[in-house]
Short mmCIF file of C-alpha atoms in Angstrom, two decimals:
data_model
loop_
_atom_site.label_atom_id
_atom_site.label_comp_id
_atom_site.label_asym_id
_atom_site.label_seq_id
_atom_site.Cartn_x
_atom_site.Cartn_y
_atom_site.Cartn_z
CA MET A 1 89.30 141.77 107.61
CA SER A 2 91.26 145.15 107.97
CA GLU A 3 90.82 147.40 110.82
CA LEU A 4 88.03 150.04 110.52
CA MET A 5 89.41 153.41 110.42
CA THR A 6 87.60 155.83 113.07
CA THR A 7 86.39 158.95 111.32
CA THR A 8 84.68 162.37 112.01
CA TYR A 9 82.45 164.42 110.16
CA SER A 10 85.14 167.07 110.57
CA MET A 11 87.20 164.64 108.58
CA TRP A 12 84.78 163.91 105.94
CA ARG A 13 84.11 167.99 105.70
CA LEU A 14 87.65 168.37 105.19
CA PHE A 15 87.80 165.46 102.79
CA ARG A 16 85.06 167.12 100.52
CA ASN A 17 86.57 170.50 100.67
CA CYS A 18 90.29 169.57 99.80
CA ARG A 19 91.58 165.84 99.87
CA MET A 20 94.79 166.95 100.08
CA ALA A 21 94.44 168.78 103.21
CA CYS A 22 92.62 165.71 104.67
CA LYS A 23 95.59 163.50 103.88
CA TRP A 24 97.96 165.75 105.60
CA ARG A 25 96.02 165.81 108.74
CA TYR A 26 94.21 162.43 108.79
CA ILE A 27 96.50 160.29 107.04
CA ASP A 28 99.81 161.88 107.73
CA GLU A 29 98.72 163.29 111.02
CA LEU A 30 100.29 166.62 110.60
CA VAL A 31 99.24 169.44 112.67
CA PRO A 32 100.83 173.17 112.57
CA LEU A 33 102.85 174.25 115.39
CA GLU A 34 101.15 177.34 115.77
CA ARG A 35 97.36 176.68 116.60
CA ASP A 36 94.63 179.03 115.39
CA PRO A 37 94.16 181.44 118.18
CA ASN A 38 90.29 181.60 117.36
CA LEU A 39 90.06 177.75 117.65
CA ALA A 40 92.19 177.74 120.84
CA PHE A 41 89.67 180.33 122.47
CA GLY A 42 86.73 178.63 121.11
CA SER A 43 88.12 175.14 123.13
CA VAL A 44 88.11 177.32 126.02
CA ILE A 45 84.73 178.70 126.26
CA HIS A 46 83.72 174.92 125.43
CA ASP A 47 85.58 173.73 128.54
CA CYS A 48 83.76 176.42 130.73
CA LEU A 49 80.45 176.13 129.35
CA GLU A 50 80.66 172.25 129.99
CA CYS A 51 81.88 173.28 133.81
CA TRP A 52 78.80 175.55 133.90
CA HIS A 53 76.12 173.69 132.68
CA GLY A 54 77.62 170.56 134.59
CA GLU A 55 77.79 172.01 138.08
CA ARG A 56 76.48 175.70 137.87
CA ASP A 57 79.76 177.05 139.80
CA LEU A 58 81.01 180.21 138.42
CA ALA A 59 84.15 180.11 140.95
CA LYS A 60 85.22 176.76 139.17
CA VAL A 61 84.77 178.18 135.97
CA LEU A 62 87.13 181.28 136.76
CA ASP A 63 89.36 178.99 138.32
CA HIS A 64 89.48 177.02 135.14
CA ILE A 65 90.10 179.96 133.03
CA ASP A 66 92.89 181.44 135.47
CA ARG A 67 94.94 177.84 134.89
CA THR A 68 94.26 178.16 131.32
CA TYR A 69 96.36 181.33 130.86
CA PRO A 70 99.33 180.49 133.51
CA ASN A 71 101.62 183.14 131.62
CA ARG A 72 99.08 186.02 131.12
CA ALA A 73 101.49 188.50 133.13
CA GLN A 74 103.88 187.93 130.40
CA ASP A 75 102.08 187.08 127.29
CA ASP A 76 99.60 189.82 125.77
CA HIS A 77 97.68 187.18 123.91
CA GLN A 78 97.06 185.17 126.92
CA GLN A 79 96.22 188.30 128.71
CA ALA A 80 93.73 189.31 126.50
CA ASP A 81 92.02 185.92 126.03
CA TRP A 82 91.95 185.60 130.03
CA HIS A 83 90.17 188.90 130.41
CA LEU A 84 87.75 188.15 127.57
CA ALA A 85 87.04 184.41 128.96
CA ARG A 86 86.36 185.69 132.25
CA ALA A 87 84.08 188.62 131.31
CA MET A 88 81.91 186.35 129.04
CA MET A 89 81.62 183.64 131.44
CA SER A 90 80.99 186.04 134.38
CA ALA A 91 78.07 187.52 132.17
CA TYR A 92 76.85 184.66 130.94
CA ALA A 93 76.24 183.25 134.11
CA GLU A 94 74.31 186.43 135.01
CA HIS A 95 72.40 186.17 131.95
CA TYR A 96 71.28 182.78 132.27
CA PRO A 97 70.65 182.18 136.04
CA ALA A 98 68.09 179.61 135.28
CA GLU A 99 67.37 177.27 132.02
CA LYS A 100 64.17 176.29 130.38
CA PHE A 101 65.98 172.92 129.81
CA GLU A 102 67.27 169.96 131.81
CA VAL A 103 70.71 168.75 131.09
CA VAL A 104 70.83 164.99 130.17
CA ALA A 105 74.32 164.72 129.04
CA LEU A 106 77.41 166.83 128.10
CA GLU A 107 80.22 166.24 125.94
CA LYS A 108 78.62 162.96 124.74
CA THR A 109 80.49 160.72 122.25
CA PHE A 110 79.17 158.22 120.11
CA GLU A 111 80.20 155.69 117.58
CA GLY A 112 78.48 153.82 114.81
CA PRO A 113 78.91 152.28 111.40
CA ILE A 114 78.55 153.97 108.23
CA VAL A 115 75.79 152.63 106.48
CA ASN A 116 74.86 152.42 102.87
CA PRO A 117 71.35 153.54 103.04
CA ALA A 118 70.11 151.91 99.75
CA THR A 119 71.09 148.45 100.85
CA GLY A 120 71.76 148.62 104.51
CA ALA A 121 75.37 147.30 104.02
CA MET A 122 77.56 148.44 106.73
CA SER A 123 81.37 149.61 105.41
CA ARG A 124 84.11 147.40 106.22
CA SER A 125 86.66 150.18 106.26
CA PHE A 126 85.23 153.22 108.36
CA ILE A 127 83.11 153.99 111.55
CA LEU A 128 81.88 157.39 112.58
CA ALA A 129 82.76 159.06 115.80
CA GLY A 130 81.69 162.37 117.41
CA LYS A 131 80.84 164.14 120.30
CA VAL A 132 78.30 166.60 120.76
CA ASP A 133 78.54 169.65 123.18
CA GLY A 134 75.17 168.54 125.23
CA ILE A 135 71.94 166.74 125.02
CA VAL A 136 69.06 168.54 126.87
CA ARG A 137 65.28 168.12 127.30
CA GLN A 138 62.71 170.79 127.06
CA ASP A 139 58.89 170.82 126.96
CA GLY A 140 59.51 166.70 126.92
CA GLN A 141 61.27 166.70 123.86
CA TYR A 142 65.24 166.17 123.17
CA PHE A 143 67.51 168.67 121.79
CA LEU A 144 71.29 168.93 121.11
CA LEU A 145 73.31 171.68 122.75
CA GLU A 146 75.58 173.19 120.47
CA HIS A 147 77.77 176.02 121.68
CA LYS A 148 79.39 178.49 119.53
CA THR A 149 81.63 181.69 119.83
CA ALA A 150 80.92 184.38 117.05
CA SER A 151 82.65 187.76 116.27
CA GLN A 152 78.87 189.18 115.57
CA ILE A 153 75.49 187.59 115.18
CA ASP A 154 73.50 188.97 112.55
CA ALA A 155 70.73 187.40 109.93
CA SER A 156 73.59 185.95 107.99
CA TYR A 157 74.95 184.13 110.73
CA LEU A 158 71.75 182.68 111.69
CA GLU A 159 71.05 181.88 108.26
CA ARG A 160 73.93 179.84 107.94
CA LEU A 161 73.26 177.61 111.06
CA TRP A 162 71.24 175.62 108.49
CA THR A 163 74.30 174.57 106.52
CA ASP A 164 75.47 172.99 109.91
CA PHE A 165 75.00 169.22 108.56
CA GLN A 166 77.32 167.87 111.11
CA ILE A 167 75.12 168.26 114.37
CA ILE A 168 72.23 167.02 112.21
CA LEU A 169 74.29 163.73 111.19
CA TYR A 170 75.46 163.50 114.75
CA ALA A 171 71.92 163.69 115.91
CA TRP A 172 70.88 160.66 113.96
CA TYR A 173 73.76 158.54 115.31
CA LEU A 174 72.58 159.40 118.83
CA GLU A 175 69.18 158.64 118.18
CA GLN A 176 70.46 155.08 117.12
CA THR A 177 72.87 154.90 120.17
CA LEU A 178 70.23 156.22 123.02
CA GLY A 179 66.97 154.90 121.65
CA ILE A 180 65.70 158.61 121.55
CA THR A 181 64.12 161.23 119.07
CA VAL A 182 66.06 164.52 118.68
CA SER A 183 63.65 167.20 117.77
CA GLY A 184 66.33 169.92 117.08
CA ILE A 185 69.25 171.84 118.03
CA ILE A 186 69.65 174.80 120.46
CA TYR A 187 72.30 176.92 119.52
CA ASN A 188 74.06 178.64 122.23
CA VAL A 189 75.79 181.43 120.86
CA LEU A 190 78.38 183.48 122.74
CA VAL A 191 79.91 186.99 120.99
CA LYS A 192 83.44 187.61 121.63
CA ALA A 193 83.42 191.47 122.45
CA LYS A 194 85.93 193.48 120.38
CA LEU A 195 87.22 195.81 123.17
CA ARG A 196 90.98 196.24 123.80
CA GLN A 197 92.86 196.96 127.06
CA GLY A 198 94.19 200.31 126.84
CA LYS A 199 98.07 200.09 126.32
CA GLY A 200 99.11 203.48 127.29
CA GLU A 201 101.81 205.63 125.31
CA THR A 202 105.42 205.50 125.82
CA GLU A 203 107.32 208.52 126.71
CA THR A 204 108.31 209.10 122.99
CA GLU A 205 105.05 208.76 121.87
CA PHE A 206 103.56 211.12 124.67
CA GLU A 207 106.19 213.67 123.62
CA ALA A 208 105.41 213.26 120.04
CA ARG A 209 101.69 213.93 120.48
CA ARG A 210 102.33 216.58 123.28
CA ALA A 211 104.54 218.42 120.30
CA ASP A 212 101.70 218.13 117.96
CA LEU A 213 99.11 219.48 120.18
CA ILE A 214 101.46 222.46 120.93
CA ALA A 215 102.19 222.85 117.19
CA LYS A 216 98.27 223.59 117.09
CA SER A 217 97.74 225.54 119.72
CA LYS A 218 97.50 229.21 119.59
CA THR A 219 98.91 229.48 122.75
CA GLY A 220 102.03 227.31 122.20
CA LYS A 221 101.03 225.44 125.36
CA SER A 222 99.39 222.17 126.07
CA SER A 223 97.96 220.51 129.11
CA ALA A 224 98.03 216.87 127.74
CA LYS A 225 98.99 214.20 130.30
CA ARG A 226 100.70 211.03 129.36
CA LYS A 227 98.13 208.18 128.88
CA LEU A 228 98.87 205.23 131.21
CA PRO A 229 97.99 201.55 130.65
CA GLU A 230 94.51 200.38 131.51
CA ASP A 231 94.74 198.25 134.57
CA ASP A 232 93.10 194.99 134.75
CA ASP A 233 90.21 195.93 137.45
CA THR A 234 89.13 198.66 134.68
CA PHE A 235 89.19 197.11 131.79
CA GLN A 236 87.42 194.01 133.40
CA GLN A 237 84.74 196.25 134.62
CA ARG A 238 84.26 197.69 130.66
CA LEU A 239 84.22 194.33 129.30
CA GLN A 240 81.84 193.12 131.57
CA GLU A 241 79.36 196.51 131.06
CA LYS A 242 79.72 195.39 127.48
CA TYR A 243 78.49 192.19 127.91
CA LEU A 244 74.88 193.73 129.42
CA GLU A 245 74.32 195.16 125.86
CA PRO A 246 71.57 193.34 123.95
CA GLY A 247 72.64 190.54 121.35
CA MET A 248 76.11 189.37 123.40
CA PHE A 249 74.36 186.09 124.06
CA HIS A 250 71.75 184.28 121.78
CA ARG A 251 69.63 180.97 121.46
CA GLU A 252 68.62 179.76 118.11
CA VAL A 253 66.52 176.53 117.77
CA LEU A 254 66.33 174.96 114.44
CA TYR A 255 64.12 171.72 114.10
CA ILE A 256 65.39 168.80 112.33
CA SER A 257 63.54 167.59 109.11
CA ARG A 258 63.84 163.80 108.93
CA ASP A 259 64.53 163.98 105.28
CA GLN A 260 67.80 165.51 106.13
CA PHE A 261 68.92 162.39 107.93
CA GLU A 262 68.87 160.39 104.73
CA GLU A 263 70.35 162.78 102.66
CA LEU A 264 73.30 163.33 104.91
CA ARG A 265 73.72 159.30 105.29
CA ALA A 266 73.57 158.88 101.40
CA GLU A 267 76.12 161.91 101.57
CA LEU A 268 78.67 160.19 104.08
CA TRP A 269 78.33 156.83 101.93
CA GLU A 270 79.43 158.51 98.83
CA LEU A 271 82.43 160.29 100.41
CA SER A 272 83.55 156.91 102.15
CA LYS A 273 83.61 155.44 98.72
CA ALA A 274 85.69 158.28 97.11
CA MET A 275 87.81 157.94 100.36
CA LEU A 276 88.45 154.20 99.52
CA ASP A 277 89.22 155.09 95.94
CA ALA A 278 91.86 157.82 96.93
CA ARG A 279 93.43 155.91 99.30
CA ARG A 280 93.95 152.84 96.90
CA ARG A 281 95.33 155.19 94.11
CA ASN A 282 97.15 157.21 96.91
CA THR A 283 95.50 160.29 94.76
CA PHE A 284 94.43 163.17 96.69
CA TYR A 285 93.66 166.28 94.69
CA ARG A 286 94.14 169.93 95.94
CA ASN A 287 91.31 171.83 95.79
CA THR A 288 93.00 175.69 95.38
CA SER A 289 89.50 177.50 95.76
CA TYR A 290 89.82 176.16 99.45
CA CYS A 291 93.43 177.61 100.35
CA PHE A 292 92.06 180.99 101.51
CA GLN A 293 88.50 180.14 102.23
CA TYR A 294 88.27 182.05 105.32
CA GLY A 295 90.23 184.89 104.39
CA ARG A 296 93.67 183.51 105.57
CA PRO A 297 95.67 180.70 104.33
CA CYS A 298 94.66 176.92 104.94
CA ALA A 299 96.73 175.56 107.86
CA TYR A 300 98.61 173.38 105.11
CA PHE A 301 99.04 176.22 102.62
CA GLN A 302 102.75 176.49 103.30
CA LEU A 303 102.96 172.50 103.36
CA CYS A 304 101.38 172.34 99.73
CA ARG A 305 103.37 175.26 98.31
CA SER A 306 106.28 173.27 99.13
CA GLY A 307 105.42 170.25 97.52
CA GLY A 308 105.67 168.46 101.27
CA ASN A 309 109.14 169.67 101.97
CA PRO A 310 110.56 167.47 104.74
CA ASN A 311 112.07 170.59 106.21
CA VAL A 312 108.90 172.45 106.28
CA ILE A 313 107.43 169.55 108.06
CA GLU A 314 110.20 169.34 110.63
CA ASN A 315 110.39 173.12 111.36
CA HIS A 316 106.51 173.99 111.27
CA PHE A 317 104.37 170.77 111.83
CA GLN A 318 104.03 168.01 114.65
CA ARG A 319 102.48 164.85 114.51
CA ILE A 320 99.44 164.21 116.32
CA ALA A 321 97.11 161.47 116.14
CA PRO A 322 93.65 162.74 114.67
CA HIS A 323 90.47 163.40 116.21
CA GLU A 324 91.64 165.10 119.45
CA GLU A 325 87.92 166.33 119.93
CA LEU A 326 87.09 162.64 120.95
CA ARG A 327 89.44 162.47 123.89
CA ASP A 328 88.22 163.24 127.51
CA GLY A 329 88.81 167.10 128.30
CA ALA A 330 88.92 168.00 124.71
CA GLY A 331 86.83 170.64 123.29
CA GLU A 332 85.86 170.10 119.49
CA ASP A 333 88.06 172.49 116.89
CA ALA A 334 85.19 172.40 114.71
CA ALA A 335 85.49 174.64 111.43
CA PRO A 336 86.16 178.34 112.01
CA VAL A 337 82.98 179.72 113.72
CA PHE A 338 80.59 181.54 111.00
#
């Protein structure tokens, strides 16, 4: 019997959306050299939340953030993310000084067979593995704790949480593994403030603005002063004031319908059969409707467009074993946050 291939829901979701993208990542093990900054920031916050909910020590959380962005003095992107992460987590600790739930487990991994729900037969080719952000107990019931970072929270965002089938399927596997009943999901949503640190203006920019003001002035004079860069303390204070506004943190509880378990297990079984067929015939179709699904090119768009050109692979991709999210210390790079 051949060795079982470890899979995750992320893999199956990608296979369902675009078989070719799935092949690039999970069979050829290719990852773009440039990582999506939104996913990278989300992973940092996941790590911070694991630390906070495990020890409730803000100093350790902030130290982790400082060590994550060692080149922030020279790198504008690191500087921006460092500011945002510190302000977000400082405000989070203040917003939730105590919790209604008890933490049972954090970053809990699991592994289990993929089963044909009609016959009970286990797949001889695949197993499913995954990791959840947390398991908590509240009012005598177990819930999965799922962290999300979002650009904004509105009714549309909350409606789309219902489509987060991954966490529901994981709940079923955890029930089998731990012998508990999972009542629902607590979505812990943190909004990314859109403020930017003031960069000031160059001497040339200042002179141009001053000349424009003088041209519009009836006196032919201007008292304008050059705008200086906003210092770190002032910007951090401005960010933390932003996080005092309502709606920057949100908890949404969704209860699980037991019918969803059977539906998702059946879907997973069908996907596993389709994957076997694709592998056997080495036929992985492209879904061009997926190329710009999130308003930007798919991570493998350039590779597909080149027809898998080796030069593109060599210059823009690296080979990394799949399922990084299952390894210790790795946050889950879930699909782009809604």
